[in-house]
Each structure stands twice: as C-alpha cells, then as structure tokens.
Amino acid sequence: MKKPVGVAEVVLAPGQVSFATRPTRLRTLLGSCVAITFWHPQRQIGGMCHFMLPGRLRNHQSLDGKYADEALELLVQHAHLNGTQAQDYQVKLFGGGRMFPEQQRQRPTQDVASLNIRAALALAERYHLHLAAQDMGSTGYRTIMFDLWNGNVWVRHQPMGTLQQNA
C-alpha cells in the first residue's frame, strides 16, 4: 500500500507515547530502550511508546512513558478511549540493544537492556497481548518506522562494531 497523502510524521523521543487515529508514521531511535507498537488492523489506529526503564516505585504520581509498565498503561488507556481493547491490537516489540557490552560483562545485574526486554515480555504476557513480532537484544541501535495505515514496522539494526554504509 502506498503512503497516503497528508500523512503525519511523529518522532518519539525517549519516554514518549504517541497514539493516532489517522494515517501517521511514527519513528524512533532505540539503544537499550524498548519500543512497543500497537496496531488495530480493522480500525487502522494505534500507537507506539519508547520506554527507558522497566519500572519505578510510584506514589500517586501521574503515568510516565519513561517506564515500561506506565508506557504500556498509557497505550492501553488510548485503546480504551477509542472504544477498543488492548487484546485487539497486533503488538510488536523492538530494542533492548546492549550499548556498553564490556561494562555489562563486569556488572551483569545492571544490564538495563536485558531488564527492559524482560519487562516488555512480562507485560505482554500480563496483558494477554497478541505478539506479532519482536526484534530485541544483541548490541547497538535500531531505527524504527511504524506506518499506522497498514501496520508495517520497518527496522534498521546497527550492531555495535559495524560501520554504517551510505546508501
């Protein structure tokens, strides 16, 4: 399907959540962070979050997209506000690349990338989400481009130690 005329483009920074009900392209750049994409195939609506950490202790604070559980809760709230259920969405998970592999061998308990991956998978299970795809782990960066008009997610993975070729 060709890109519709007048498509909005949104670039998510770490900690942001975006949900759209019209043709939109969502983009982000991930390292150890994880993005969750939500797409409703019948309604062609959905969103994406870009979380940085698995969670935090919350004391009646408002939801913050920096944290896995809260970012997913924000997506679920958007789904409900649009008359849909989270289980009706195709969900894809991306990111969790180790950015400092040498340091993480010395301190494996502080491996944020692995903690983020585990959080994303646990949340998908807890919410009974339909995981259509995932590309997580390894090292390096991922550029994500998510087209809401057809549900396609494009991923460019740049592992650590490889040179990016000019196209």
mmCIF file of N, CA and C in Angstrom, residues 9-10 12 14 24-25 36 42 52 54 56 66 70 84 90 99 104-105 115-116 121-122 134-135 153 165:
data_model
loop_
_atom_site.group_PDB
_atom_site.id
_atom_site.type_symbol
_atom_site.label_atom_id
_atom_site.label_comp_id
_atom_site.label_asym_id
_atom_site.label_seq_id
_atom_site.Cartn_x
_atom_site.Cartn_y
_atom_site.Cartn_z
ATOM 1 N N GLU A 9 3.835 12.806 10.423
ATOM 2 C CA GLU A 9 5.040 12.102 10.865
ATOM 3 C C GLU A 9 5.352 12.559 12.277
ATOM 4 N N VAL A 10 5.547 11.596 13.170
ATOM 5 C CA VAL A 10 5.832 11.887 14.571
ATOM 6 C C VAL A 10 7.112 11.160 14.954
ATOM 7 N N LEU A 12 9.311 10.033 18.081
ATOM 8 C CA LEU A 12 9.243 9.860 19.530
ATOM 9 C C LEU A 12 10.632 9.937 20.148
ATOM 10 N N PRO A 14 12.889 9.431 23.798
ATOM 11 C CA PRO A 14 12.778 8.518 24.933
ATOM 12 C C PRO A 14 11.751 9.024 25.953
ATOM 13 N N THR A 24 -0.619 7.955 10.011
ATOM 14 C CA THR A 24 0.528 8.548 10.695
ATOM 15 C C THR A 24 1.713 7.611 10.572
ATOM 16 N N ARG A 25 2.892 8.194 10.465
ATOM 17 C CA ARG A 25 4.140 7.422 10.525
ATOM 18 C C ARG A 25 4.825 7.809 11.832
ATOM 19 N N ILE A 36 7.267 -0.340 21.985
ATOM 20 C CA ILE A 36 6.132 -1.241 21.811
ATOM 21 C C ILE A 36 5.214 -0.577 20.792
ATOM 22 N N GLN A 42 -8.359 -3.674 11.963
ATOM 23 C CA GLN A 42 -9.650 -3.303 11.395
ATOM 24 C C GLN A 42 -9.824 -1.778 11.365
ATOM 25 N N MET A 52 12.376 3.731 28.664
ATOM 26 C CA MET A 52 13.797 3.718 29.007
ATOM 27 C C MET A 52 14.149 2.731 30.112
ATOM 28 N N PRO A 54 12.538 -0.381 33.140
ATOM 29 C CA PRO A 54 11.461 -1.353 33.350
ATOM 30 C C PRO A 54 10.340 -0.866 34.267
ATOM 31 N N ARG A 56 9.276 1.716 38.130
ATOM 32 C CA ARG A 56 9.669 2.515 39.289
ATOM 33 C C ARG A 56 8.638 2.314 40.376
ATOM 34 N N LYS A 66 8.464 6.986 30.481
ATOM 35 C CA LYS A 66 9.853 6.534 30.613
ATOM 36 C C LYS A 66 9.925 5.100 31.122
ATOM 37 N N GLU A 70 4.240 1.834 32.840
ATOM 38 C CA GLU A 70 3.427 3.034 32.699
ATOM 39 C C GLU A 70 3.217 3.403 31.234
ATOM 40 N N THR A 84 -11.723 0.434 21.952
ATOM 41 C CA THR A 84 -11.110 -0.851 21.620
ATOM 42 C C THR A 84 -10.457 -1.447 22.864
ATOM 43 N N GLN A 90 -2.406 -5.784 17.246
ATOM 44 C CA GLN A 90 -1.166 -6.506 16.962
ATOM 45 C C GLN A 90 -0.059 -5.728 17.659
ATOM 46 N N MET A 99 24.373 -1.396 24.866
ATOM 47 C CA MET A 99 25.146 -0.287 24.331
ATOM 48 C C MET A 99 26.598 -0.295 24.810
ATOM 49 N N GLN A 104 28.866 -4.321 30.771
ATOM 50 C CA GLN A 104 27.809 -5.199 31.239
ATOM 51 C C GLN A 104 28.325 -6.582 31.592
ATOM 52 N N ARG A 105 29.461 -6.972 31.029
ATOM 53 C CA ARG A 105 30.065 -8.241 31.459
ATOM 54 C C ARG A 105 30.603 -8.107 32.872
ATOM 55 N N LEU A 115 16.962 -5.975 31.257
ATOM 56 C CA LEU A 115 15.835 -5.687 32.153
ATOM 57 C C LEU A 115 14.653 -5.134 31.364
ATOM 58 N N ASN A 116 14.920 -4.276 30.382
ATOM 59 C CA ASN A 116 13.851 -3.724 29.552
ATOM 60 C C ASN A 116 13.178 -4.805 28.706
ATOM 61 N N LEU A 121 8.382 -8.289 27.687
ATOM 62 C CA LEU A 121 7.787 -9.620 27.507
ATOM 63 C C LEU A 121 6.822 -9.958 28.636
ATOM 64 N N ALA A 122 7.176 -9.610 29.865
ATOM 65 C CA ALA A 122 6.293 -9.876 31.004
ATOM 66 C C ALA A 122 5.000 -9.076 30.893
ATOM 67 N N GLN A 134 8.890 -9.507 17.121
ATOM 68 C CA GLN A 134 9.815 -8.852 18.043
ATOM 69 C C GLN A 134 11.218 -8.913 17.463
ATOM 70 N N ASP A 135 11.980 -7.868 17.746
ATOM 71 C CA ASP A 135 13.387 -7.795 17.350
ATOM 72 C C ASP A 135 14.088 -7.084 18.501
ATOM 73 N N VAL A 153 6.021 -2.243 10.216
ATOM 74 C CA VAL A 153 7.091 -1.670 11.015
ATOM 75 C C VAL A 153 8.401 -1.996 10.305
ATOM 76 N N GLN A 165 26.925 1.798 6.197
ATOM 77 C CA GLN A 165 27.223 2.094 4.806
ATOM 78 C C GLN A 165 26.299 3.206 4.319
#
